[in-house]
Amino acid sequence: MIRNIIFDMGNVLIHYVPEVFLERISVPEEDRPLLLREVFGSVEWIRMDRGSIQEDEAIAAMQARLPQRLRGYVPPLVSGWWDGGPLLPVGGMAALLEELKGLGYGIYLLSNATVRLPEYFDRIPGSQFFDGKIVSAEWKLLKPQHEIYETLFREYSLKPEECFFIDDLHINIEGALCVGMAGAIFYDDMVRLRRELNSAGVPVKTGQN
């Protein structure tokens, strides 16, 4: 029986759209592809999520690959992409979280994110319903490593067979399955997600966003 629902953050709770972050700090349109590649698409970005590199080191490495005129954009993108405007909630997700909490389910976060996540997580609609969080950088682990799922189970005394994981990446759901936790890929389709939860025995309402 499912007793706990585990959520990813980016493109599950909020839309993670680097192009929007570039627009907010007025990066010229012709320079955006380069910044997308060298900041958000960089190895350093992944290493920050793993907690294996400090922000200042990551920023310096990214800046070294960019022309001088673009280097000033890197610090706000790395250290404050969530500033300068509202976070973009996934429609219907806060209502689902509230419904699940009302039904008595435990609700947990399992996210590949930097140690700065606590600075903005409370701004995400529905964040008040979470019973616990595992943030990759704090444990120096990344999904889909088996160890990060096992850390979640251990830290919150959860049984994998009683958990259901929602993530937007198939590789992370596959990682969950490898440690005995069922789940569903989220395709930005709340109707489908509610039906998949129903199929797993979670009695949420179906046929609505």
JSON list of C-alpha atoms in Angstrom, two decimals:
[
{"chain": "A", "resi": 1, "resn": "MET", "atom": "CA", "xyz": [0.00, 0.00, 0.00]},
{"chain": "A", "resi": 2, "resn": "ILE", "atom": "CA", "xyz": [1.30, 3.43, -0.92]},
{"chain": "A", "resi": 3, "resn": "ARG", "atom": "CA", "xyz": [1.66, 5.71, 2.12]},
{"chain": "A", "resi": 4, "resn": "ASN", "atom": "CA", "xyz": [4.12, 8.34, 0.87]},
{"chain": "A", "resi": 5, "resn": "ILE", "atom": "CA", "xyz": [4.38, 10.41, -2.30]},
{"chain": "A", "resi": 6, "resn": "ILE", "atom": "CA", "xyz": [7.83, 11.62, -3.30]},
{"chain": "A", "resi": 7, "resn": "PHE", "atom": "CA", "xyz": [8.20, 14.63, -5.61]},
{"chain": "A", "resi": 8, "resn": "ASP", "atom": "CA", "xyz": [10.98, 16.00, -7.74]},
{"chain": "A", "resi": 9, "resn": "MET", "atom": "CA", "xyz": [11.09, 19.80, -7.95]},
{"chain": "A", "resi": 10, "resn": "GLY", "atom": "CA", "xyz": [12.12, 21.13, -11.38]},
{"chain": "A", "resi": 11, "resn": "ASN", "atom": "CA", "xyz": [9.39, 20.61, -14.01]},
{"chain": "A", "resi": 12, "resn": "VAL", "atom": "CA", "xyz": [7.24, 18.88, -11.40]},
{"chain": "A", "resi": 13, "resn": "LEU", "atom": "CA", "xyz": [6.55, 21.49, -8.71]},
{"chain": "A", "resi": 14, "resn": "ILE", "atom": "CA", "xyz": [7.82, 24.44, -10.73]},
{"chain": "A", "resi": 15, "resn": "HIS", "atom": "CA", "xyz": [8.65, 24.99, -14.38]},
{"chain": "A", "resi": 16, "resn": "TYR", "atom": "CA", "xyz": [12.42, 25.14, -14.74]},
{"chain": "A", "resi": 17, "resn": "VAL", "atom": "CA", "xyz": [13.01, 27.34, -17.80]},
{"chain": "A", "resi": 18, "resn": "PRO", "atom": "CA", "xyz": [16.54, 28.77, -18.08]},
{"chain": "A", "resi": 19, "resn": "GLU", "atom": "CA", "xyz": [15.49, 30.94, -21.02]},
{"chain": "A", "resi": 20, "resn": "VAL", "atom": "CA", "xyz": [13.16, 32.84, -18.69]},
{"chain": "A", "resi": 21, "resn": "PHE", "atom": "CA", "xyz": [16.00, 33.48, -16.24]},
{"chain": "A", "resi": 22, "resn": "LEU", "atom": "CA", "xyz": [18.13, 34.92, -19.05]},
{"chain": "A", "resi": 23, "resn": "GLU", "atom": "CA", "xyz": [15.29, 37.18, -20.12]},
{"chain": "A", "resi": 24, "resn": "ARG", "atom": "CA", "xyz": [14.77, 38.46, -16.57]},
{"chain": "A", "resi": 25, "resn": "ILE", "atom": "CA", "xyz": [18.33, 39.80, -16.38]},
{"chain": "A", "resi": 26, "resn": "SER", "atom": "CA", "xyz": [18.12, 41.24, -19.91]},
{"chain": "A", "resi": 27, "resn": "VAL", "atom": "CA", "xyz": [20.68, 39.04, -21.64]},
{"chain": "A", "resi": 28, "resn": "PRO", "atom": "CA", "xyz": [20.76, 40.06, -25.33]},
{"chain": "A", "resi": 29, "resn": "GLU", "atom": "CA", "xyz": [18.89, 37.49, -27.38]},
{"chain": "A", "resi": 30, "resn": "GLU", "atom": "CA", "xyz": [21.87, 36.70, -29.59]},
{"chain": "A", "resi": 31, "resn": "ASP", "atom": "CA", "xyz": [23.98, 35.81, -26.52]},
{"chain": "A", "resi": 32, "resn": "ARG", "atom": "CA", "xyz": [21.49, 33.49, -24.87]},
{"chain": "A", "resi": 33, "resn": "PRO", "atom": "CA", "xyz": [22.49, 30.22, -26.60]},
{"chain": "A", "resi": 34, "resn": "LEU", "atom": "CA", "xyz": [26.08, 30.63, -25.42]},
{"chain": "A", "resi": 35, "resn": "LEU", "atom": "CA", "xyz": [25.07, 31.34, -21.82]},
{"chain": "A", "resi": 36, "resn": "LEU", "atom": "CA", "xyz": [22.60, 28.46, -21.83]},
{"chain": "A", "resi": 37, "resn": "ARG", "atom": "CA", "xyz": [25.39, 26.12, -22.88]},
{"chain": "A", "resi": 38, "resn": "GLU", "atom": "CA", "xyz": [28.19, 27.42, -20.68]},
{"chain": "A", "resi": 39, "resn": "VAL", "atom": "CA", "xyz": [26.11, 27.97, -17.51]},
{"chain": "A", "resi": 40, "resn": "PHE", "atom": "CA", "xyz": [23.03, 25.75, -17.37]},
{"chain": "A", "resi": 41, "resn": "GLY", "atom": "CA", "xyz": [24.49, 23.10, -19.68]},
{"chain": "A", "resi": 42, "resn": "SER", "atom": "CA", "xyz": [27.87, 22.94, -17.97]},
{"chain": "A", "resi": 43, "resn": "VAL", "atom": "CA", "xyz": [29.58, 20.23, -15.96]},
{"chain": "A", "resi": 44, "resn": "GLU", "atom": "CA", "xyz": [29.91, 22.78, -13.15]},
{"chain": "A", "resi": 45, "resn": "TRP", "atom": "CA", "xyz": [26.12, 23.06, -12.92]},
{"chain": "A", "resi": 46, "resn": "ILE", "atom": "CA", "xyz": [25.89, 19.32, -12.31]},
{"chain": "A", "resi": 47, "resn": "ARG", "atom": "CA", "xyz": [28.77, 19.45, -9.85]},
{"chain": "A", "resi": 48, "resn": "MET", "atom": "CA", "xyz": [26.98, 22.13, -7.82]},
{"chain": "A", "resi": 49, "resn": "ASP", "atom": "CA", "xyz": [23.95, 19.85, -7.64]},
{"chain": "A", "resi": 50, "resn": "ARG", "atom": "CA", "xyz": [26.26, 17.10, -6.39]},
{"chain": "A", "resi": 51, "resn": "GLY", "atom": "CA", "xyz": [27.85, 19.44, -3.87]},
{"chain": "A", "resi": 52, "resn": "SER", "atom": "CA", "xyz": [31.32, 18.69, -5.21]},
{"chain": "A", "resi": 53, "resn": "ILE", "atom": "CA", "xyz": [32.21, 22.28, -6.18]},
{"chain": "A", "resi": 54, "resn": "GLN", "atom": "CA", "xyz": [31.70, 25.64, -4.52]},
{"chain": "A", "resi": 55, "resn": "GLU", "atom": "CA", "xyz": [29.72, 28.36, -6.26]},
{"chain": "A", "resi": 56, "resn": "ASP", "atom": "CA", "xyz": [32.68, 30.68, -6.62]},
{"chain": "A", "resi": 57, "resn": "GLU", "atom": "CA", "xyz": [34.71, 27.95, -8.31]},
{"chain": "A", "resi": 58, "resn": "ALA", "atom": "CA", "xyz": [31.84, 27.15, -10.66]},
{"chain": "A", "resi": 59, "resn": "ILE", "atom": "CA", "xyz": [31.33, 30.79, -11.54]},
{"chain": "A", "resi": 60, "resn": "ALA", "atom": "CA", "xyz": [35.03, 31.29, -12.28]},
{"chain": "A", "resi": 61, "resn": "ALA", "atom": "CA", "xyz": [35.14, 28.23, -14.54]},
{"chain": "A", "resi": 62, "resn": "MET", "atom": "CA", "xyz": [32.04, 29.35, -16.45]},
{"chain": "A", "resi": 63, "resn": "GLN", "atom": "CA", "xyz": [33.32, 32.90, -16.83]},
{"chain": "A", "resi": 64, "resn": "ALA", "atom": "CA", "xyz": [36.65, 31.68, -18.19]},
{"chain": "A", "resi": 65, "resn": "ARG", "atom": "CA", "xyz": [34.82, 30.16, -21.17]},
{"chain": "A", "resi": 66, "resn": "LEU", "atom": "CA", "xyz": [32.89, 33.32, -21.97]},
{"chain": "A", "resi": 67, "resn": "PRO", "atom": "CA", "xyz": [33.85, 36.61, -23.58]},
{"chain": "A", "resi": 68, "resn": "GLN", "atom": "CA", "xyz": [34.44, 39.42, -21.10]},
{"chain": "A", "resi": 69, "resn": "ARG", "atom": "CA", "xyz": [31.19, 41.20, -21.98]},
{"chain": "A", "resi": 70, "resn": "LEU", "atom": "CA", "xyz": [29.11, 38.21, -20.81]},
{"chain": "A", "resi": 71, "resn": "ARG", "atom": "CA", "xyz": [30.91, 37.31, -17.60]},
{"chain": "A", "resi": 72, "resn": "GLY", "atom": "CA", "xyz": [28.83, 39.63, -15.43]},
{"chain": "A", "resi": 73, "resn": "TYR", "atom": "CA", "xyz": [25.69, 37.63, -16.18]},
{"chain": "A", "resi": 74, "resn": "VAL", "atom": "CA", "xyz": [27.07, 34.45, -14.62]},
{"chain": "A", "resi": 75, "resn": "PRO", "atom": "CA", "xyz": [26.87, 35.26, -10.86]},
{"chain": "A", "resi": 76, "resn": "PRO", "atom": "CA", "xyz": [23.14, 36.15, -10.85]},
{"chain": "A", "resi": 77, "resn": "LEU", "atom": "CA", "xyz": [22.32, 33.08, -12.95]},
{"chain": "A", "resi": 78, "resn": "VAL", "atom": "CA", "xyz": [24.25, 30.76, -10.66]},
{"chain": "A", "resi": 79, "resn": "SER", "atom": "CA", "xyz": [23.45, 32.32, -7.29]},
{"chain": "A", "resi": 80, "resn": "GLY", "atom": "CA", "xyz": [19.98, 33.74, -7.86]},
{"chain": "A", "resi": 81, "resn": "TRP", "atom": "CA", "xyz": [18.18, 32.41, -10.93]},
{"chain": "A", "resi": 82, "resn": "TRP", "atom": "CA", "xyz": [15.04, 32.26, -8.75]},
{"chain": "A", "resi": 83, "resn": "ASP", "atom": "CA", "xyz": [15.17, 36.02, -8.04]},
{"chain": "A", "resi": 84, "resn": "GLY", "atom": "CA", "xyz": [13.83, 38.83, -10.18]},
{"chain": "A", "resi": 85, "resn": "GLY", "atom": "CA", "xyz": [10.34, 37.44, -10.54]},
{"chain": "A", "resi": 86, "resn": "PRO", "atom": "CA", "xyz": [7.94, 34.76, -9.36]},
{"chain": "A", "resi": 87, "resn": "LEU", "atom": "CA", "xyz": [8.73, 31.09, -9.57]},
{"chain": "A", "resi": 88, "resn": "LEU", "atom": "CA", "xyz": [6.59, 29.40, -12.21]},
{"chain": "A", "resi": 89, "resn": "PRO", "atom": "CA", "xyz": [4.39, 26.81, -10.49]},
{"chain": "A", "resi": 90, "resn": "VAL", "atom": "CA", "xyz": [3.12, 23.79, -12.39]},
{"chain": "A", "resi": 91, "resn": "GLY", "atom": "CA", "xyz": [-0.62, 24.28, -12.70]},
{"chain": "A", "resi": 92, "resn": "GLY", "atom": "CA", "xyz": [-2.68, 22.03, -10.43]},
{"chain": "A", "resi": 93, "resn": "MET", "atom": "CA", "xyz": [0.27, 20.71, -8.42]},
{"chain": "A", "resi": 94, "resn": "ALA", "atom": "CA", "xyz": [-0.41, 22.72, -5.25]},
{"chain": "A", "resi": 95, "resn": "ALA", "atom": "CA", "xyz": [-4.01, 21.47, -5.26]},
{"chain": "A", "resi": 96, "resn": "LEU", "atom": "CA", "xyz": [-2.78, 17.88, -5.63]},
{"chain": "A", "resi": 97, "resn": "LEU", "atom": "CA", "xyz": [-0.37, 18.31, -2.73]},
{"chain": "A", "resi": 98, "resn": "GLU", "atom": "CA", "xyz": [-3.14, 19.68, -0.52]},
{"chain": "A", "resi": 99, "resn": "GLU", "atom": "CA", "xyz": [-5.42, 16.81, -1.49]},
{"chain": "A", "resi": 100, "resn": "LEU", "atom": "CA", "xyz": [-2.76, 14.20, -0.76]},
{"chain": "A", "resi": 101, "resn": "LYS", "atom": "CA", "xyz": [-2.04, 15.77, 2.62]},
{"chain": "A", "resi": 102, "resn": "GLY", "atom": "CA", "xyz": [-5.75, 15.75, 3.40]},
{"chain": "A", "resi": 103, "resn": "LEU", "atom": "CA", "xyz": [-5.85, 12.04, 2.58]},
{"chain": "A", "resi": 104, "resn": "GLY", "atom": "CA", "xyz": [-3.10, 11.40, 5.10]},
{"chain": "A", "resi": 105, "resn": "TYR", "atom": "CA", "xyz": [-0.15, 10.74, 2.80]},
{"chain": "A", "resi": 106, "resn": "GLY", "atom": "CA", "xyz": [3.41, 11.63, 3.70]},
{"chain": "A", "resi": 107, "resn": "ILE", "atom": "CA", "xyz": [4.87, 14.08, 1.18]},
{"chain": "A", "resi": 108, "resn": "TYR", "atom": "CA", "xyz": [8.60, 14.33, 0.54]},
{"chain": "A", "resi": 109, "resn": "LEU", "atom": "CA", "xyz": [10.98, 16.12, -1.83]},
{"chain": "A", "resi": 110, "resn": "LEU", "atom": "CA", "xyz": [13.82, 14.35, -3.63]},
{"chain": "A", "resi": 111, "resn": "SER", "atom": "CA", "xyz": [15.62, 16.89, -5.80]},
{"chain": "A", "resi": 112, "resn": "ASN", "atom": "CA", "xyz": [18.90, 17.33, -7.62]},
{"chain": "A", "resi": 113, "resn": "ALA", "atom": "CA", "xyz": [19.60, 20.89, -6.47]},
{"chain": "A", "resi": 114, "resn": "THR", "atom": "CA", "xyz": [22.26, 23.03, -4.85]},
{"chain": "A", "resi": 115, "resn": "VAL", "atom": "CA", "xyz": [22.53, 23.90, -1.18]},
{"chain": "A", "resi": 116, "resn": "ARG", "atom": "CA", "xyz": [20.64, 27.14, -1.95]},
{"chain": "A", "resi": 117, "resn": "LEU", "atom": "CA", "xyz": [17.29, 25.34, -2.34]},
{"chain": "A", "resi": 118, "resn": "PRO", "atom": "CA", "xyz": [16.11, 26.37, 1.17]},
{"chain": "A", "resi": 119, "resn": "GLU", "atom": "CA", "xyz": [16.39, 30.03, 0.07]},
{"chain": "A", "resi": 120, "resn": "TYR", "atom": "CA", "xyz": [13.48, 29.70, -2.36]},
{"chain": "A", "resi": 121, "resn": "PHE", "atom": "CA", "xyz": [11.62, 26.46, -1.61]},
{"chain": "A", "resi": 122, "resn": "ASP", "atom": "CA", "xyz": [9.07, 28.18, 0.64]},
{"chain": "A", "resi": 123, "resn": "ARG", "atom": "CA", "xyz": [8.01, 30.34, -2.33]},
{"chain": "A", "resi": 124, "resn": "ILE", "atom": "CA", "xyz": [6.76, 27.28, -4.22]},
{"chain": "A", "resi": 125, "resn": "PRO", "atom": "CA", "xyz": [2.97, 26.86, -3.90]},
{"chain": "A", "resi": 126, "resn": "GLY", "atom": "CA", "xyz": [2.24, 23.77, -1.80]},
{"chain": "A", "resi": 127, "resn": "SER", "atom": "CA", "xyz": [5.68, 23.69, -0.16]},
{"chain": "A", "resi": 128, "resn": "GLN", "atom": "CA", "xyz": [4.04, 23.86, 3.28]},
{"chain": "A", "resi": 129, "resn": "PHE", "atom": "CA", "xyz": [2.70, 20.33, 2.84]},
{"chain": "A", "resi": 130, "resn": "PHE", "atom": "CA", "xyz": [6.11, 18.61, 2.72]},
{"chain": "A", "resi": 131, "resn": "ASP", "atom": "CA", "xyz": [7.18, 16.36, 5.58]},
{"chain": "A", "resi": 132, "resn": "GLY", "atom": "CA", "xyz": [10.84, 16.19, 4.59]},
{"chain": "A", "resi": 133, "resn": "LYS", "atom": "CA", "xyz": [13.41, 16.95, 1.91]},
{"chain": "A", "resi": 134, "resn": "ILE", "atom": "CA", "xyz": [16.47, 15.28, 0.44]},
{"chain": "A", "resi": 135, "resn": "VAL", "atom": "CA", "xyz": [18.54, 17.77, -1.56]},
{"chain": "A", "resi": 136, "resn": "SER", "atom": "CA", "xyz": [21.33, 16.21, -3.60]},
{"chain": "A", "resi": 137, "resn": "ALA", "atom": "CA", "xyz": [24.07, 18.75, -2.80]},
{"chain": "A", "resi": 138, "resn": "GLU", "atom": "CA", "xyz": [23.61, 18.24, 0.94]},
{"chain": "A", "resi": 139, "resn": "TRP", "atom": "CA", "xyz": [24.35, 14.51, 0.57]},
{"chain": "A", "resi": 140, "resn": "LYS", "atom": "CA", "xyz": [26.85, 14.70, -2.33]},
{"chain": "A", "resi": 141, "resn": "LEU", "atom": "CA", "xyz": [24.68, 12.30, -4.30]},
{"chain": "A", "resi": 142, "resn": "LEU", "atom": "CA", "xyz": [22.62, 12.66, -7.49]},
{"chain": "A", "resi": 143, "resn": "LYS", "atom": "CA", "xyz": [19.59, 10.93, -8.88]},
{"chain": "A", "resi": 144, "resn": "PRO", "atom": "CA", "xyz": [19.54, 8.30, -10.31]},
{"chain": "A", "resi": 145, "resn": "GLN", "atom": "CA", "xyz": [22.21, 6.94, -7.94]},
{"chain": "A", "resi": 146, "resn": "HIS", "atom": "CA", "xyz": [20.66, 4.23, -5.81]},
{"chain": "A", "resi": 147, "resn": "GLU", "atom": "CA", "xyz": [22.25, 5.73, -2.71]},
{"chain": "A", "resi": 148, "resn": "ILE", "atom": "CA", "xyz": [20.18, 8.93, -2.84]},
{"chain": "A", "resi": 149, "resn": "TYR", "atom": "CA", "xyz": [16.91, 6.99, -2.81]},
{"chain": "A", "resi": 150, "resn": "GLU", "atom": "CA", "xyz": [18.21, 4.84, 0.01]},
{"chain": "A", "resi": 151, "resn": "THR", "atom": "CA", "xyz": [19.15, 8.00, 1.92]},
{"chain": "A", "resi": 152, "resn": "LEU", "atom": "CA", "xyz": [15.54, 9.18, 1.64]},
{"chain": "A", "resi": 153, "resn": "PHE", "atom": "CA", "xyz": [14.24, 5.88, 2.99]},
{"chain": "A", "resi": 154, "resn": "ARG", "atom": "CA", "xyz": [16.75, 5.80, 5.84]},
{"chain": "A", "resi": 155, "resn": "GLU", "atom": "CA", "xyz": [16.42, 9.42, 6.96]},
{"chain": "A", "resi": 156, "resn": "TYR", "atom": "CA", "xyz": [12.62, 9.35, 7.12]},
{"chain": "A", "resi": 157, "resn": "SER", "atom": "CA", "xyz": [12.12, 5.66, 8.04]},
{"chain": "A", "resi": 158, "resn": "LEU", "atom": "CA", "xyz": [10.24, 4.95, 4.81]},
{"chain": "A", "resi": 159, "resn": "LYS", "atom": "CA", "xyz": [9.69, 1.61, 3.12]},
{"chain": "A", "resi": 160, "resn": "PRO", "atom": "CA", "xyz": [10.32, 1.75, -0.66]},
{"chain": "A", "resi": 161, "resn": "GLU", "atom": "CA", "xyz": [7.28, -0.39, -1.43]},
{"chain": "A", "resi": 162, "resn": "GLU", "atom": "CA", "xyz": [5.12, 2.19, 0.40]},
{"chain": "A", "resi": 163, "resn": "CYS", "atom": "CA", "xyz": [6.44, 5.11, -1.68]},
{"chain": "A", "resi": 164, "resn": "PHE", "atom": "CA", "xyz": [5.47, 6.50, -5.09]},
{"chain": "A", "resi": 165, "resn": "PHE", "atom": "CA", "xyz": [7.92, 8.79, -6.90]},
{"chain": "A", "resi": 166, "resn": "ILE", "atom": "CA", "xyz": [7.03, 11.55, -9.39]},
{"chain": "A", "resi": 167, "resn": "ASP", "atom": "CA", "xyz": [9.84, 12.91, -11.58]},
{"chain": "A", "resi": 168, "resn": "ASP", "atom": "CA", "xyz": [10.02, 14.39, -15.08]},
{"chain": "A", "resi": 169, "resn": "LEU", "atom": "CA", "xyz": [13.00, 12.23, -16.16]},
{"chain": "A", "resi": 170, "resn": "HIS", "atom": "CA", "xyz": [12.62, 8.58, -17.07]},
{"chain": "A", "resi": 171, "resn": "ILE", "atom": "CA", "xyz": [16.13, 7.74, -15.83]},
{"chain": "A", "resi": 172, "resn": "ASN", "atom": "CA", "xyz": [15.23, 8.90, -12.32]},
{"chain": "A", "resi": 173, "resn": "ILE", "atom": "CA", "xyz": [12.06, 6.80, -12.28]},
{"chain": "A", "resi": 174, "resn": "GLU", "atom": "CA", "xyz": [14.10, 3.82, -13.47]},
{"chain": "A", "resi": 175, "resn": "GLY", "atom": "CA", "xyz": [16.53, 4.43, -10.61]},
{"chain": "A", "resi": 176, "resn": "ALA", "atom": "CA", "xyz": [13.63, 4.41, -8.16]},
{"chain": "A", "resi": 177, "resn": "LEU", "atom": "CA", "xyz": [12.32, 1.15, -9.58]},
{"chain": "A", "resi": 178, "resn": "CYS", "atom": "CA", "xyz": [15.75, -0.42, -9.08]},
{"chain": "A", "resi": 179, "resn": "VAL", "atom": "CA", "xyz": [15.47, 0.16, -5.32]},
{"chain": "A", "resi": 180, "resn": "GLY", "atom": "CA", "xyz": [11.87, -1.02, -5.07]},
{"chain": "A", "resi": 181, "resn": "MET", "atom": "CA", "xyz": [9.97, 2.28, -5.31]},
{"chain": "A", "resi": 182, "resn": "ALA", "atom": "CA", "xyz": [7.21, 2.64, -7.91]},
{"chain": "A", "resi": 183, "resn": "GLY", "atom": "CA", "xyz": [6.72, 5.91, -9.74]},
{"chain": "A", "resi": 184, "resn": "ALA", "atom": "CA", "xyz": [5.51, 7.84, -12.74]},
{"chain": "A", "resi": 185, "resn": "ILE", "atom": "CA", "xyz": [7.11, 10.18, -15.25]},
{"chain": "A", "resi": 186, "resn": "PHE", "atom": "CA", "xyz": [5.44, 13.59, -15.15]},
{"chain": "A", "resi": 187, "resn": "TYR", "atom": "CA", "xyz": [4.71, 14.99, -18.61]},
{"chain": "A", "resi": 188, "resn": "ASP", "atom": "CA", "xyz": [3.16, 18.27, -17.41]},
{"chain": "A", "resi": 189, "resn": "ASP", "atom": "CA", "xyz": [-0.20, 16.51, -17.59]},
{"chain": "A", "resi": 190, "resn": "MET", "atom": "CA", "xyz": [-2.11, 16.59, -14.32]},
{"chain": "A", "resi": 191, "resn": "VAL", "atom": "CA", "xyz": [-4.97, 14.48, -15.62]},
{"chain": "A", "resi": 192, "resn": "ARG", "atom": "CA", "xyz": [-2.57, 11.69, -16.54]},
{"chain": "A", "resi": 193, "resn": "LEU", "atom": "CA", "xyz": [-0.69, 11.98, -13.23]},
{"chain": "A", "resi": 194, "resn": "ARG", "atom": "CA", "xyz": [-3.89, 11.73, -11.19]},
{"chain": "A", "resi": 195, "resn": "ARG", "atom": "CA", "xyz": [-4.88, 8.62, -13.15]},
{"chain": "A", "resi": 196, "resn": "GLU", "atom": "CA", "xyz": [-1.47, 7.05, -12.54]},
{"chain": "A", "resi": 197, "resn": "LEU", "atom": "CA", "xyz": [-1.77, 7.76, -8.84]},
{"chain": "A", "resi": 198, "resn": "ASN", "atom": "CA", "xyz": [-5.21, 6.15, -8.90]},
{"chain": "A", "resi": 199, "resn": "SER", "atom": "CA", "xyz": [-3.77, 3.10, -10.63]},
{"chain": "A", "resi": 200, "resn": "ALA", "atom": "CA", "xyz": [-1.20, 2.85, -7.83]},
{"chain": "A", "resi": 201, "resn": "GLY", "atom": "CA", "xyz": [-4.00, 2.82, -5.25]},
{"chain": "A", "resi": 202, "resn": "VAL", "atom": "CA", "xyz": [-3.87, 6.50, -4.27]},
{"chain": "A", "resi": 203, "resn": "PRO", "atom": "CA", "xyz": [-7.51, 7.71, -4.24]},
{"chain": "A", "resi": 204, "resn": "VAL", "atom": "CA", "xyz": [-7.09, 11.24, -5.60]},
{"chain": "A", "resi": 205, "resn": "LYS", "atom": "CA", "xyz": [-9.78, 12.76, -7.79]},
{"chain": "A", "resi": 206, "resn": "THR", "atom": "CA", "xyz": [-9.37, 12.09, -11.49]},
{"chain": "A", "resi": 207, "resn": "GLY", "atom": "CA", "xyz": [-10.42, 13.88, -14.64]},
{"chain": "A", "resi": 208, "resn": "GLN", "atom": "CA", "xyz": [-9.36, 17.35, -13.44]},
{"chain": "A", "resi": 209, "resn": "ASN", "atom": "CA", "xyz": [-6.34, 19.63, -13.45]}
]
